[in-house]
Short mmCIF file of C-alpha atoms in Angstrom, two decimals:
data_model
loop_
_atom_site.label_atom_id
_atom_site.label_comp_id
_atom_site.label_asym_id
_atom_site.label_seq_id
_atom_site.Cartn_x
_atom_site.Cartn_y
_atom_site.Cartn_z
CA MET A 498 -0.04 0.06 0.10
CA LEU A 499 2.97 2.31 0.92
CA VAL A 500 4.86 1.70 -2.41
CA ARG A 501 1.52 2.46 -4.28
CA LYS A 502 1.22 5.78 -2.19
CA MET A 503 4.63 6.49 -3.32
CA ALA A 504 4.28 5.75 -6.78
CA ARG A 505 1.25 7.87 -7.19
CA ALA A 506 3.04 10.90 -5.55
CA PHE A 507 6.02 10.32 -7.69
CA THR A 508 3.65 10.23 -10.87
CA SER A 509 1.80 13.06 -9.62
CA ARG A 510 4.90 15.37 -9.13
CA SER A 511 6.44 14.07 -12.14
CA LEU A 512 3.62 15.19 -14.50
CA MET A 513 3.26 18.52 -12.70
CA ALA A 514 6.98 18.95 -13.47
CA ILE A 515 6.54 18.23 -16.99
CA ALA A 516 3.33 20.60 -17.31
CA ARG A 517 5.43 23.32 -15.70
CA ASP A 518 8.05 22.89 -18.34
CA ILE A 519 5.75 22.74 -21.20
CA LEU A 520 4.30 26.00 -19.98
CA ARG A 521 7.69 27.65 -19.33
CA PHE A 522 8.99 26.62 -22.92
CA PHE A 523 5.39 28.07 -24.44
CA HIS A 524 5.78 31.12 -22.85
CA ARG A 525 9.50 31.45 -23.79
CA TRP A 526 9.08 30.39 -27.21
CA LEU A 527 5.94 33.33 -27.60
CA ALA A 528 8.75 36.06 -26.23
CA ASP A 529 11.49 34.84 -29.08
CA PRO A 530 10.55 31.88 -31.38
CA ARG A 531 13.61 32.31 -33.20
CA HIS A 532 15.84 31.36 -30.86
CA ILE A 533 14.10 28.77 -28.78
CA GLY A 534 12.49 27.12 -31.77
CA ALA A 535 10.09 24.95 -30.02
CA ILE A 536 6.95 25.13 -28.64
CA VAL A 537 7.30 22.37 -25.92
CA PRO A 538 10.38 20.54 -24.57
CA SER A 539 12.07 17.58 -26.45
CA GLY A 540 10.66 14.18 -25.48
CA ARG A 541 12.08 11.40 -23.92
CA ALA A 542 12.48 9.00 -27.30
CA LEU A 543 14.34 12.41 -28.99
CA ALA A 544 16.67 12.71 -25.69
CA ASP A 545 17.71 8.99 -25.68
CA LEU A 546 18.51 8.78 -29.59
CA ILE A 547 20.75 12.06 -29.25
CA THR A 548 22.52 10.89 -26.09
CA ARG A 549 22.81 7.36 -27.01
CA HIS A 550 26.37 7.26 -27.63
CA VAL A 551 27.49 9.55 -24.95
CA HIS A 552 28.42 7.81 -21.58
CA GLY A 553 30.62 7.77 -18.61
CA ARG A 554 33.65 7.44 -20.32
CA SER A 555 33.19 10.45 -22.96
CA GLY A 556 34.61 12.98 -20.07
CA ARG A 557 33.43 16.45 -20.26
CA VAL A 558 30.39 16.96 -22.24
CA ALA A 559 28.92 20.21 -23.16
CA GLU A 560 25.12 20.81 -24.00
CA PHE A 561 24.21 23.88 -26.22
CA GLY A 562 20.56 25.31 -25.56
CA ALA A 563 19.99 23.09 -22.58
CA GLY A 564 16.47 24.67 -22.24
CA THR A 565 14.90 23.01 -19.21
CA GLY A 566 17.25 19.77 -18.72
CA ALA A 567 15.37 17.31 -21.49
CA PHE A 568 18.87 16.11 -22.79
CA THR A 569 20.75 16.97 -19.62
CA ARG A 570 18.50 14.19 -17.58
CA ALA A 571 19.21 11.87 -20.45
CA LEU A 572 22.95 12.22 -20.16
CA LEU A 573 22.92 11.72 -16.43
CA SER A 574 21.14 8.58 -17.27
CA ARG A 575 23.67 7.41 -19.60
CA GLY A 576 26.56 7.78 -16.68
CA VAL A 577 27.66 11.27 -17.43
CA ARG A 578 28.82 13.13 -14.17
CA GLU A 579 26.48 16.14 -13.30
CA ALA A 580 30.05 17.59 -12.22
CA ASN A 581 31.24 16.92 -15.95
CA LEU A 582 28.58 18.83 -17.61
CA LEU A 583 28.84 22.38 -19.44
CA LEU A 584 25.37 23.64 -20.27
CA ILE A 585 25.19 26.78 -22.40
CA GLU A 586 22.05 28.40 -22.42
CA ARG A 587 21.05 32.17 -23.73
CA ASP A 588 17.88 32.37 -22.21
CA GLU A 589 18.35 33.61 -18.56
CA GLU A 590 15.12 32.08 -17.34
CA PHE A 591 16.08 28.62 -18.57
CA ALA A 592 19.72 28.96 -17.15
CA THR A 593 18.15 29.87 -13.92
CA CYS A 594 16.43 26.44 -13.86
CA LEU A 595 19.07 24.64 -14.84
CA ARG A 596 21.41 25.71 -11.94
CA ARG A 597 18.47 24.99 -9.73
CA ARG A 598 18.02 21.52 -11.22
CA PHE A 599 21.49 20.51 -11.97
CA PRO A 600 23.73 22.39 -8.96
CA ARG A 601 26.76 20.21 -9.64
CA ALA A 602 26.70 21.12 -13.10
CA HIS A 603 28.61 24.36 -15.15
CA VAL A 604 25.94 26.43 -16.35
CA LEU A 605 26.56 29.50 -18.58
CA THR A 606 24.38 32.16 -19.98
CA MET A 607 25.52 32.72 -23.31
CA GLU A 608 25.11 32.58 -26.95
CA ALA A 609 26.54 29.03 -28.36
CA GLU A 610 28.76 31.40 -31.12
CA ARG A 611 30.59 32.28 -27.83
CA PHE A 612 31.72 28.75 -26.98
CA GLY A 613 34.84 28.50 -29.20
CA GLU A 614 36.22 31.70 -27.59
CA TRP A 615 35.24 30.65 -24.06
CA ALA A 616 36.59 27.27 -24.64
CA GLN A 617 39.87 28.35 -25.83
CA ALA A 618 40.35 31.11 -23.03
CA GLU A 619 39.40 28.44 -20.35
CA ARG A 620 40.99 25.37 -22.11
CA PHE A 621 37.87 23.33 -22.02
CA ALA A 622 38.38 20.22 -23.86
CA ALA A 623 35.05 18.25 -24.71
CA GLY A 624 34.50 14.21 -25.10
CA ALA A 625 31.12 15.13 -26.74
CA ILE A 626 28.91 17.95 -27.43
CA VAL A 627 25.03 17.41 -27.98
CA SER A 628 23.23 20.36 -29.38
CA GLY A 629 19.66 21.36 -28.67
CA LEU A 630 20.05 24.33 -30.50
CA PRO A 631 17.56 25.46 -33.51
CA LEU A 632 19.96 25.43 -36.19
CA LEU A 633 17.50 25.92 -38.95
CA ASN A 634 16.78 29.39 -37.66
CA LEU A 635 20.12 30.46 -37.30
CA THR A 636 22.35 32.71 -40.02
CA HIS A 637 25.07 31.04 -41.96
CA ASP A 638 27.61 32.67 -40.06
CA SER A 639 26.04 31.59 -36.69
CA ARG A 640 25.84 28.20 -37.72
CA ARG A 641 29.72 28.47 -38.68
CA HIS A 642 30.81 30.18 -35.70
CA ILE A 643 29.02 27.46 -33.88
CA LEU A 644 30.71 24.51 -35.51
CA SER A 645 34.04 25.71 -35.80
CA GLY A 646 34.20 26.77 -31.76
CA ALA A 647 32.51 23.28 -31.04
CA PHE A 648 35.33 21.48 -33.30
CA SER A 649 38.13 23.58 -31.72
CA SER A 650 37.41 21.84 -28.17
CA LEU A 651 36.05 18.47 -28.95
CA CYS A 652 39.04 16.07 -28.23
CA GLY A 653 39.96 13.26 -30.65
CA ASP A 654 37.11 11.55 -32.57
CA GLY A 655 34.91 13.55 -30.41
CA ALA A 656 31.50 14.45 -32.13
CA LEU A 657 28.41 16.76 -32.35
CA TYR A 658 25.02 15.69 -31.81
CA GLN A 659 22.23 17.52 -33.05
CA PHE A 660 19.04 17.72 -34.04
CA THR A 661 16.60 18.58 -36.53
CA TYR A 662 12.91 19.23 -37.44
CA GLY A 663 13.65 19.49 -41.02
CA LEU A 664 13.88 16.81 -43.45
CA THR A 665 17.86 17.20 -44.27
CA CYS A 666 20.79 17.87 -41.92
CA PRO A 667 20.71 21.60 -40.72
CA VAL A 668 24.26 22.24 -41.50
CA PRO A 669 24.40 22.70 -45.72
CA VAL A 670 26.93 20.56 -47.21
CA ALA A 671 28.93 23.66 -48.45
CA LEU A 672 29.61 24.65 -44.63
CA LEU A 673 30.52 20.73 -43.64
CA GLU A 674 32.80 20.61 -46.34
CA HIS A 675 34.45 23.72 -45.49
CA LEU A 676 35.04 22.82 -42.30
CA GLN A 677 36.04 19.37 -43.29
CA LEU A 678 33.24 17.27 -41.51
CA GLU A 679 30.95 14.70 -42.17
CA ALA A 680 27.07 14.16 -40.97
CA ILE A 681 25.34 10.77 -40.31
CA CYS A 682 21.78 10.60 -40.23
CA MET A 683 21.38 8.47 -36.75
CA GLY A 684 17.61 7.81 -36.98
CA ARG A 685 14.20 9.55 -37.04
CA VAL A 686 11.76 10.01 -33.66
CA LEU A 687 8.09 10.05 -34.66
CA ARG A 688 7.21 10.37 -31.25
CA ASN A 689 8.27 13.84 -30.33
CA LEU A 690 6.12 17.01 -31.32
CA PRO A 691 7.46 17.57 -33.93
CA PRO A 692 8.70 14.66 -35.15
CA ALA A 693 12.78 15.09 -35.55
CA ALA A 694 15.86 13.37 -36.84
CA VAL A 695 19.34 13.36 -34.93
CA TYR A 696 22.71 13.77 -36.70
CA ARG A 697 26.30 12.76 -35.62
CA ILE A 698 28.63 15.65 -37.10
CA HIS A 699 32.25 14.42 -36.80
CA ARG A 700 35.53 15.22 -38.28
CA ARG A 701 35.92 13.98 -41.74
CA ARG A 702 38.35 10.77 -42.03
CA SER A 703 41.45 11.32 -44.14
CA ILE A 704 42.08 8.28 -46.21
CA SER A 705 45.56 7.07 -45.89
CA VAL A 706 47.46 7.16 -49.06
CA ALA A 707 49.06 3.61 -48.34
CA ALA A 708 45.81 2.11 -48.07
CA PHE A 709 45.91 1.98 -52.11
CA ALA A 710 49.72 1.03 -52.53
#
């Protein structure tokens, strides 16, 4: 009986928290639709897909456009330590929410375009970057700054994981080639509002001449 009561109470609190996040997201979207990009937080299925290849051994992980923490919670469930999380969020209301929910994470209230400069100054190296940014709403220069900054801090074969509501990769082919990057679609999530796709963006692998000798 006690277990059932606790389960009901937990479910009730969870639903209330979800409802608050939806209202908060919708309110911020009304205030700034270009930068928020969605009327509700990302769903669990999308969060599971975009964090699929990130784990505790990834080391420090940066998240762009962390919002209310949908992807952040998924990263923690994958074994990433909260202290290893760097959450980038330009919206002050969302940033305040993130600091309250993830007190051991490092939360920065700033544009993702400034990440590369900040990372270089702080000597920050990431094993992976998860992005909730609405890249389709951003200018070509903004996307270029974000990607170049991200890959200046990513270690080794570290990748950036980006979702989109569009039908194709939100990073144009010309920009990928300019930055010597490749994008692979990891899959699509229909159980999301709206449906979304996730791309893994990584450095282009050079082909050894010796392989053709």
